[in-house]
Coordinates of N, CA and C in Angstrom, one line a residue:
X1 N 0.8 -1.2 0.0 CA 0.0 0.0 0.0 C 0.9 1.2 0.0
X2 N 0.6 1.9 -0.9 CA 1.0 3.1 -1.0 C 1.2 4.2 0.0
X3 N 2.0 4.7 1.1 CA 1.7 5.3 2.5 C 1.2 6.9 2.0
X4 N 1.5 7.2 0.6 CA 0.9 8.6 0.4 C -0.4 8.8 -0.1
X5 N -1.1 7.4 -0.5 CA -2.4 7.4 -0.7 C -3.1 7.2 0.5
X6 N -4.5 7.7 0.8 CA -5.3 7.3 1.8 C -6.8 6.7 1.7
X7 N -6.5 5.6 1.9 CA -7.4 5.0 1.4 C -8.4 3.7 2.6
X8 N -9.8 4.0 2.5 CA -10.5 3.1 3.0 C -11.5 2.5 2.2
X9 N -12.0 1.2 3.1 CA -12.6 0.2 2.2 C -14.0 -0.1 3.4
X10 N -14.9 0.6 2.3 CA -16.1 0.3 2.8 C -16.7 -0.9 2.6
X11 N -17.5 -1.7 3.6 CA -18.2 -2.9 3.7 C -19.6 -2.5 4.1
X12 N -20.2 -3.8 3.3 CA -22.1 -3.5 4.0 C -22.3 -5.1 4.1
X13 N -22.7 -6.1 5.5 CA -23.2 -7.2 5.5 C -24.2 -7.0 5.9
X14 N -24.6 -8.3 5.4 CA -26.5 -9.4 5.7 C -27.2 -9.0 4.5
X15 N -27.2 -7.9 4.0 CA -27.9 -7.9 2.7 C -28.3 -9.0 1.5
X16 N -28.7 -8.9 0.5 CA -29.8 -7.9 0.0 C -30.8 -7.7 0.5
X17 N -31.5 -6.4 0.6 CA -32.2 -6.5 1.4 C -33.5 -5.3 0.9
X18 N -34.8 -5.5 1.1 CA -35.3 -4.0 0.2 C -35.2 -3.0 1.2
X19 N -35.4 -3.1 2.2 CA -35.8 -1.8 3.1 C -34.6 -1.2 3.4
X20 N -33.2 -1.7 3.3 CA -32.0 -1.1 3.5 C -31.1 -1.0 2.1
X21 N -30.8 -2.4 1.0 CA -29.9 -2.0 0.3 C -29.9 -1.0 -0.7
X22 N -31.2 -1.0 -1.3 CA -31.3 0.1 -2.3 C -30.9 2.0 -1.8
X23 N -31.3 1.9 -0.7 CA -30.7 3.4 0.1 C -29.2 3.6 0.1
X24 N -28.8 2.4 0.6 CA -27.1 2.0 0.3 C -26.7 2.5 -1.2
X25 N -26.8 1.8 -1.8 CA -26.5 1.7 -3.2 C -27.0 3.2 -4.0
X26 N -28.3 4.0 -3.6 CA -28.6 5.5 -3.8 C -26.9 5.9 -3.6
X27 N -26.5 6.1 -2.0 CA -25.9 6.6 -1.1 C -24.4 6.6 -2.2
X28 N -23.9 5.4 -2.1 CA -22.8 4.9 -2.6 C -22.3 5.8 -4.0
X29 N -24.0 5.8 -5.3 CA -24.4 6.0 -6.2 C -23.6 8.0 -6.6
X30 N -24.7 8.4 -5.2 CA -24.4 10.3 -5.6 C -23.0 10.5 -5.2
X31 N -22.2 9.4 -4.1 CA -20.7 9.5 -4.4 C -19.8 8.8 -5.8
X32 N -20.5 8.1 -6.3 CA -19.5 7.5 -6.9 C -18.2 6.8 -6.2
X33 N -18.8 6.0 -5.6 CA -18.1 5.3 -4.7 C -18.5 3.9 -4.9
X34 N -17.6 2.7 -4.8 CA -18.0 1.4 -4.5 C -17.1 0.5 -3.6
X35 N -18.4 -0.2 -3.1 CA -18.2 -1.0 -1.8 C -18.2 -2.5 -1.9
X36 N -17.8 -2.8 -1.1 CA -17.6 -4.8 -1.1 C -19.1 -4.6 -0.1
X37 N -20.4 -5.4 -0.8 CA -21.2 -6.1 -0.3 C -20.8 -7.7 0.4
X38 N -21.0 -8.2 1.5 CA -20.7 -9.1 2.2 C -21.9 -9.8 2.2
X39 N -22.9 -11.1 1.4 CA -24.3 -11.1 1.0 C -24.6 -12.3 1.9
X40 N -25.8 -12.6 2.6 CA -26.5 -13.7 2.8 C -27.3 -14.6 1.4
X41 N -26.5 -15.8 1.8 CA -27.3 -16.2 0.5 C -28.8 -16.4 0.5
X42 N -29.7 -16.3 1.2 CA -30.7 -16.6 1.5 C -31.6 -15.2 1.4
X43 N -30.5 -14.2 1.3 CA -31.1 -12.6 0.9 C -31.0 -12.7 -0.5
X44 N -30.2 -13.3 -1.1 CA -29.6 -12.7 -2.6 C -31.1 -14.0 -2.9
X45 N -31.2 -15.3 -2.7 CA -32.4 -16.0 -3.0 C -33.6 -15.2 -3.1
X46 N -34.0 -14.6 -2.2 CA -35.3 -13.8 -1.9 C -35.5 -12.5 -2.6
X47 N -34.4 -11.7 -3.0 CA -34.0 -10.5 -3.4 C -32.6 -10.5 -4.8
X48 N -33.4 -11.4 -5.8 CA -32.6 -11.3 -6.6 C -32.0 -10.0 -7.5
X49 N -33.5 -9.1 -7.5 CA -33.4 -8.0 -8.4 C -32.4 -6.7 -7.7
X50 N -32.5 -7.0 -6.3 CA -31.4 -6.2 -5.1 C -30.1 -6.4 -6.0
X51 N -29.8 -7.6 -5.6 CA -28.5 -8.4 -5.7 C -28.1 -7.8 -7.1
X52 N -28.7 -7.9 -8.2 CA -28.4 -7.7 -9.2 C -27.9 -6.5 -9.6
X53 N -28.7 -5.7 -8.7 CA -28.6 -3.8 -8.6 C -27.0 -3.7 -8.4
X54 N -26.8 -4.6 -7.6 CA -25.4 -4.7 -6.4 C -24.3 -4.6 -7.4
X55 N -24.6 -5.7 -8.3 CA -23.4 -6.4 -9.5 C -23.2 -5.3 -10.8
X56 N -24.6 -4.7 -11.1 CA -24.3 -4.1 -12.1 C -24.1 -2.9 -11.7
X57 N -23.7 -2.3 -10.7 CA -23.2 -0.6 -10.2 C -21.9 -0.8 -9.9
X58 N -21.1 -2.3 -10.1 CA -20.0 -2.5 -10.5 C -19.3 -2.5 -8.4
X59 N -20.2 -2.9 -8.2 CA -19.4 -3.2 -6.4 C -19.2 -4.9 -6.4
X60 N -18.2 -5.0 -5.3 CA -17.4 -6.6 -5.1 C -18.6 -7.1 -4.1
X61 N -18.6 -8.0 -4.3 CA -19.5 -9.5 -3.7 C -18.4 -10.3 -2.8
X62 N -18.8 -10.7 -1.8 CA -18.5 -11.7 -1.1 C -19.7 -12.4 -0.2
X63 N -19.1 -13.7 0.5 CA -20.2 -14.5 0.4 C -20.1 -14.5 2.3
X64 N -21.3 -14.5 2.5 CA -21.6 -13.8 4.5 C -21.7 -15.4 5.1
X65 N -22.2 -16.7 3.9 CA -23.0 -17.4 4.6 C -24.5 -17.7 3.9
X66 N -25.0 -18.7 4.0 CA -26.6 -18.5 3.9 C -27.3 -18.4 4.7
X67 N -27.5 -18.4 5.7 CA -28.2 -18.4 6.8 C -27.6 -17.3 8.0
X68 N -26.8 -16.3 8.2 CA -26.0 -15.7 8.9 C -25.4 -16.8 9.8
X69 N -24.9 -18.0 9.9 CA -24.5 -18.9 11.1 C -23.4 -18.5 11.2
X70 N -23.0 -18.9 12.8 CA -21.6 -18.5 13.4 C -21.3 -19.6 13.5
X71 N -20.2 -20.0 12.9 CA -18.9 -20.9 13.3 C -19.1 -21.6 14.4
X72 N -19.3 -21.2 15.4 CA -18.9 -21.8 16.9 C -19.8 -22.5 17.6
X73 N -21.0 -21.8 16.8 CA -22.3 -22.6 17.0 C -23.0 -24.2 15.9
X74 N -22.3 -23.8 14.5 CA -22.5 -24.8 14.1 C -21.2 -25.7 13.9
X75 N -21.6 -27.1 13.9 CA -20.6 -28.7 13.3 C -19.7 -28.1 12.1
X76 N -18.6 -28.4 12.2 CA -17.6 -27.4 10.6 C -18.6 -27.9 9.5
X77 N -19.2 -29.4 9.2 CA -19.7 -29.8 8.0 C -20.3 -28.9 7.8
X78 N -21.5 -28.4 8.9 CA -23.0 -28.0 8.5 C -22.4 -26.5 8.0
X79 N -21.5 -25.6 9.2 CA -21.3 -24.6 8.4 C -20.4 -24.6 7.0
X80 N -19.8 -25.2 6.8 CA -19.0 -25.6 5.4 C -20.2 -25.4 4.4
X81 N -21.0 -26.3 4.3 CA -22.3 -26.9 3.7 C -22.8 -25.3 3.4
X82 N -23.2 -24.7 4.3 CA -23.9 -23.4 4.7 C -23.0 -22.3 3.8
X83 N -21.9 -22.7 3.7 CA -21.0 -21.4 3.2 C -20.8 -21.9 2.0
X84 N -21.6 -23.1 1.1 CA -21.0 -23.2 0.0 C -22.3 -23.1 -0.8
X85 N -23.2 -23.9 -0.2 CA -24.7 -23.2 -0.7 C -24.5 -21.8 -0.7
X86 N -24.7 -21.0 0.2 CA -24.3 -19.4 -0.4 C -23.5 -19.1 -1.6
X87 N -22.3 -19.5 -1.7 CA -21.8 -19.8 -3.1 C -22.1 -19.7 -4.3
X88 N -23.1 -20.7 -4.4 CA -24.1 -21.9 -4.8 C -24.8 -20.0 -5.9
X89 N -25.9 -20.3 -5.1 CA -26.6 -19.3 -4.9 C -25.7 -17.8 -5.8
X90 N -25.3 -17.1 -5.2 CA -24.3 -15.9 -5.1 C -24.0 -15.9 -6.4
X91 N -23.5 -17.2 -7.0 CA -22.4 -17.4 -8.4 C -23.3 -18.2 -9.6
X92 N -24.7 -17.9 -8.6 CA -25.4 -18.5 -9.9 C -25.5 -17.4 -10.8
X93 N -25.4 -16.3 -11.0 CA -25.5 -14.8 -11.4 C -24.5 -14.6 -12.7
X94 N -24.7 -14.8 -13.8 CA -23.5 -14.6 -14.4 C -22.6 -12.9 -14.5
X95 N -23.3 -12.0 -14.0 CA -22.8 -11.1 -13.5 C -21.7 -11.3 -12.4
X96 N -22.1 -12.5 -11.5 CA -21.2 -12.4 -10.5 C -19.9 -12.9 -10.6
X97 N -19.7 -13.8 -11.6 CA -18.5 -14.6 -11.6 C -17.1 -13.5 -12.4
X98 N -16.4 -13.6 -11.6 CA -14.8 -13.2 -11.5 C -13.9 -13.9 -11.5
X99 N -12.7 -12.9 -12.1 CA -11.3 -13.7 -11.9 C -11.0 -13.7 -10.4
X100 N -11.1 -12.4 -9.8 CA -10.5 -12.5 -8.5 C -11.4 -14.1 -7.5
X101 N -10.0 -13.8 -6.6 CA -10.6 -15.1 -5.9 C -12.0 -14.1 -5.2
X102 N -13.0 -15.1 -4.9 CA -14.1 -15.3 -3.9 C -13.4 -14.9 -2.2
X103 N -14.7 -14.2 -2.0 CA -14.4 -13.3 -1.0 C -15.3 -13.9 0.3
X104 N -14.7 -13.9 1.6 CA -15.8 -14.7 2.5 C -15.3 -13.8 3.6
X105 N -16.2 -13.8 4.6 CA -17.0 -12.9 5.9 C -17.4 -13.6 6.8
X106 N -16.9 -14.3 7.7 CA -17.7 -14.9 8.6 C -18.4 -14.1 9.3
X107 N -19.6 -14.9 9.7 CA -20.9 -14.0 10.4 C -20.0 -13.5 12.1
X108 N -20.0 -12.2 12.6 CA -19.9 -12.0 14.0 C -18.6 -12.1 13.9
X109 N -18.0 -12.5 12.6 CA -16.0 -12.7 12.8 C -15.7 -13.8 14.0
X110 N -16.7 -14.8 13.3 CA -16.0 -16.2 14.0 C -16.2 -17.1 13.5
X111 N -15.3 -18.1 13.1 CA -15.5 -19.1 12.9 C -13.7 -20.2 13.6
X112 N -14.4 -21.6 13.3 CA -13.1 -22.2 13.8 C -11.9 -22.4 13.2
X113 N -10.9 -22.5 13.3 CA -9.6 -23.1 12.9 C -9.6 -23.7 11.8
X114 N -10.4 -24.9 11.7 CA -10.4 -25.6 10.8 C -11.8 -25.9 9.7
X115 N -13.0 -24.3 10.2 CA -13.6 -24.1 8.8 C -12.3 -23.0 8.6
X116 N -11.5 -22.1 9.2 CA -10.5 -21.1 8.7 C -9.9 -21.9 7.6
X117 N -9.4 -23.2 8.1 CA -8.6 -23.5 7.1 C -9.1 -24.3 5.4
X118 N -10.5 -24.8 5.7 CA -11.0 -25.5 4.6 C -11.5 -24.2 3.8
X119 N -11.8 -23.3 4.5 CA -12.3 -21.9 3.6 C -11.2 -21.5 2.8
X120 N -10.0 -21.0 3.5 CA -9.0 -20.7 2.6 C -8.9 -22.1 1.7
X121 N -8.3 -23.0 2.1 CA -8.2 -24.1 1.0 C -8.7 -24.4 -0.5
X122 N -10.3 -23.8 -0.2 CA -11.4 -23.3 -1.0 C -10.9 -22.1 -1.9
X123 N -10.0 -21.5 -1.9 CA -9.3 -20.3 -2.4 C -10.5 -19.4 -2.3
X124 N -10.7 -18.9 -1.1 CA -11.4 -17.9 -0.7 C -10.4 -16.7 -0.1
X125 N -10.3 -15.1 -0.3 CA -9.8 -14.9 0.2 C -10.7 -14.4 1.9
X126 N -10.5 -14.6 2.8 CA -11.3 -14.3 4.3 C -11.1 -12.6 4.6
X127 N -12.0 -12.2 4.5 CA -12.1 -10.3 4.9 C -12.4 -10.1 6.4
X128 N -11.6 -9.7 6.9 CA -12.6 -9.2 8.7 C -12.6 -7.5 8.4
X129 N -12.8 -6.9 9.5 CA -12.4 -5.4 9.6 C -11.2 -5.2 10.3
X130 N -11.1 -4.0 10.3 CA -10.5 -3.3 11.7 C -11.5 -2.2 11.9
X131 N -12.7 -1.9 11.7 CA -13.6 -1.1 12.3 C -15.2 -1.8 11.7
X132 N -15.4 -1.9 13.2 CA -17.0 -2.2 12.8 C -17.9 -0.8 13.5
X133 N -18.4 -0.5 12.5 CA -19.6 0.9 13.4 C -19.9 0.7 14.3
X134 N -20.6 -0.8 14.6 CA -21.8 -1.4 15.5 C -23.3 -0.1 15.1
X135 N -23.1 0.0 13.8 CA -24.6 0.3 13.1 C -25.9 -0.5 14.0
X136 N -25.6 -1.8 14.3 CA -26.7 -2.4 14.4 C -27.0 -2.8 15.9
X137 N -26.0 -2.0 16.9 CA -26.3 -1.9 18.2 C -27.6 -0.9 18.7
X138 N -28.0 -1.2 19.4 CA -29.3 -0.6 20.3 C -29.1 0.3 21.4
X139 N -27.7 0.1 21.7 CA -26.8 0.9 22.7 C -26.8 2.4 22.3
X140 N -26.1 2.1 20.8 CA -25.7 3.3 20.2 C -26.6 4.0 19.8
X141 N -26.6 5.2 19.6 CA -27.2 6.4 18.6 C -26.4 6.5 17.0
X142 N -26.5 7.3 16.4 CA -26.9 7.5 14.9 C -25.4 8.2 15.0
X143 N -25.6 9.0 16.4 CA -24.1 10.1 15.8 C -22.9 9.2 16.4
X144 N -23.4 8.1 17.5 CA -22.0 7.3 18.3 C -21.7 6.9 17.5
X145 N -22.1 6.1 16.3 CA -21.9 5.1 14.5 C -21.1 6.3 14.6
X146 N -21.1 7.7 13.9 CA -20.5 8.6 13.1 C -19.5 8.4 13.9
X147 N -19.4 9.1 15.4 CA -18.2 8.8 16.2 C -17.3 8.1 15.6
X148 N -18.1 6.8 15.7 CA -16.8 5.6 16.1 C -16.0 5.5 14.7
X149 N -16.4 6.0 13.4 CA -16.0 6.0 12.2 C -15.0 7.2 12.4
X150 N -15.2 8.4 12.6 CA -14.2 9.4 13.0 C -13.0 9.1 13.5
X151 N -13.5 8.4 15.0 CA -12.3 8.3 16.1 C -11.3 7.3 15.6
X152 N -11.8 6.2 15.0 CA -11.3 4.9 14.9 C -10.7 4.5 12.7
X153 N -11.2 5.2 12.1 CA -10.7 5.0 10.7 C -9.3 5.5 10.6
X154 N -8.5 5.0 9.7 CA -7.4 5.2 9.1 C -7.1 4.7 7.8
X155 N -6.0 5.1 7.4 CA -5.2 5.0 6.0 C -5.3 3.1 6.3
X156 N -6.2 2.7 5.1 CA -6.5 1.5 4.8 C -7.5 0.6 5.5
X157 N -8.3 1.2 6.3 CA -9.3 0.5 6.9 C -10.0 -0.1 6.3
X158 N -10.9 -1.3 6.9 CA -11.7 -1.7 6.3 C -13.1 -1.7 7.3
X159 N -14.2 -0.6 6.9 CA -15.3 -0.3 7.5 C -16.2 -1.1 7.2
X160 N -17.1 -1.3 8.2 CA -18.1 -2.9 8.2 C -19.4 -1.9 8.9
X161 N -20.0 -1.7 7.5 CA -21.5 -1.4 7.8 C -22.5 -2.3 7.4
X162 N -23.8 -2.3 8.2 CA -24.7 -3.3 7.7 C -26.0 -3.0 7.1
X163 N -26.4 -3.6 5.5 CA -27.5 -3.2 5.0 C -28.5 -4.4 5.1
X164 N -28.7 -3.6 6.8 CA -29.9 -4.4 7.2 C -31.0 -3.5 8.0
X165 N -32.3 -5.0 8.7 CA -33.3 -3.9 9.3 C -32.7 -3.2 10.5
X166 N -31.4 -4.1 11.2 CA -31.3 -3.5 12.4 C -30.5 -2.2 12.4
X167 N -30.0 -1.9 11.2 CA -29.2 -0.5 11.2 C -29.7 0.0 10.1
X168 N -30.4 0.0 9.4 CA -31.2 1.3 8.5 C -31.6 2.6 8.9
X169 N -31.9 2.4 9.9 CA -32.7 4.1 10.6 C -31.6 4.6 10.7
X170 N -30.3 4.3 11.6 CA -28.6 5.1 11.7 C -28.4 5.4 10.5
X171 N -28.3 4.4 9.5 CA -27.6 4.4 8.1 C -28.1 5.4 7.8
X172 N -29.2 6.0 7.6 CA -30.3 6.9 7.0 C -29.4 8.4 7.2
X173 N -29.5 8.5 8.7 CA -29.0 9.4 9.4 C -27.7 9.7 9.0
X174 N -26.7 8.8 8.9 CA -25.5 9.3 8.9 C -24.7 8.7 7.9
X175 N -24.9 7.7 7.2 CA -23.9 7.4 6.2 C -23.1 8.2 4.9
X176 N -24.1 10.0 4.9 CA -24.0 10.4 3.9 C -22.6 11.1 4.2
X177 N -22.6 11.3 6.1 CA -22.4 12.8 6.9 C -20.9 11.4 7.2
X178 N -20.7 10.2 7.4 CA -19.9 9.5 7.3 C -19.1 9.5 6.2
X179 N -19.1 9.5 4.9 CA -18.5 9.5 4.1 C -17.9 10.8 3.3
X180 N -18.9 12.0 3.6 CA -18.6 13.6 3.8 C -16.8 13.4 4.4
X181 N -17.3 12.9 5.9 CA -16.5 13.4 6.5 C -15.3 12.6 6.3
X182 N -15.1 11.4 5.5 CA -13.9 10.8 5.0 C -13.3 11.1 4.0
X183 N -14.2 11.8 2.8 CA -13.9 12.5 1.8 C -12.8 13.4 2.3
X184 N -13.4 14.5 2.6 CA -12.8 15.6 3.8 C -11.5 15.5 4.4
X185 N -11.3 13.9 4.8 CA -10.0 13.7 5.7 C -9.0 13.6 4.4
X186 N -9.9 13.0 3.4 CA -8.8 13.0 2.1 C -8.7 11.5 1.7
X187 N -9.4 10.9 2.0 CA -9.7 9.6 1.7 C -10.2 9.1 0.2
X188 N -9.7 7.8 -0.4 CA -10.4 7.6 -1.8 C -10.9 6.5 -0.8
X189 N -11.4 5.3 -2.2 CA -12.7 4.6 -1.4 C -11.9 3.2 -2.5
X190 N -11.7 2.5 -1.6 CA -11.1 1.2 -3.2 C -12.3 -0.3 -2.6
X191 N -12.0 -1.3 -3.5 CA -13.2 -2.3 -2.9 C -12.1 -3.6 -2.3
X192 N -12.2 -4.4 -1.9 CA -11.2 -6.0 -1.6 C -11.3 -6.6 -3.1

């Protein structure tokens, strides 16, 4: 990475979604900006015409899971199974198929050792953050999200917002005044 460029990488999981992604994708849109969507497959099933919005505004895909399951709670098979059906699904899109490797997100940023290792093996490459909003906390307010993006971004972050029900009303509020304010610091916007 280039130390004279400044650059962060915006993320949106659980989507597609209608009540949240298309506001996202507006949002994204009047910047001219694009973001790595992190998808449930069981969203992109239900919400194909979303998903497709997603692909052809030229933003990265990676795969959340079908079912949002956490690693720790499920048997490696069942989640393996679970992360490949999403797959499944995700890459049935001829839009969606790429050279780059396949991009994976575990739900909650957990999974075990040894789906870690069958995932990569899979030539996936695995994305976490170093900044999650907590968009989708109950704790927080609209402007603690902005906060925590202020206090906590830097030159190459990777920001984890969610286009879902549980953080739509925040997103509403601030993602425009979030990205304002990263523009501003001097930030470009690249995807994984």
């Amino acid at each position: 990475m280039d130390p004279r460029r400044k650059v962060i990488y915006l993320t949106f999981d659980d989507g597609p979604i209608p009540e949240a992604t298309p506001f996202v994708l507006d949002v994204l849109a009047d910047y001219d900006i694009k973001a790595t969507f992190f998808c449930v497959g069981d969203n992109v099933r239900k919400h194909p015409d979303i998903f497709q919005r997603v692909l052809e505004e030229g933003h990265r895909i990676g795969n959340h899971t079908y079912n949002h399951i956490g690693g720790f709670r499920w048997p490696s098979d069942k989640y393996l199974e679970n992360t490949e059906l999403a797959q499944c699904i995700i890459h049935n899109s001829q839009l969606a198929i790429s050279s780059s490797p396949p991009l994976f997100r575990p739900p909650h940023g957990w999974m075990r050792p040894m789906q870690y290792r069958v995932i990569r093996a899979q030539g996936y490459r695995i994305i976490m953050w170093d900044l999650v909003t907590r968009d989708y906390s109950r704790r927080l307010s609209a402007e603690d999200v902005l906060n925590n993006v202020k206090h906590y971004a830097r030159n190459g972050s990777i920001i984890t917002f969610h286009d879902s029900l549980r953080s739509i009303d925040k997103l509403r509020k601030i993602l425009p005044q979030a990205i304002e304010w990263l523009i501003g610091e001097g930030y470009e916007f690249g995807t994984l």
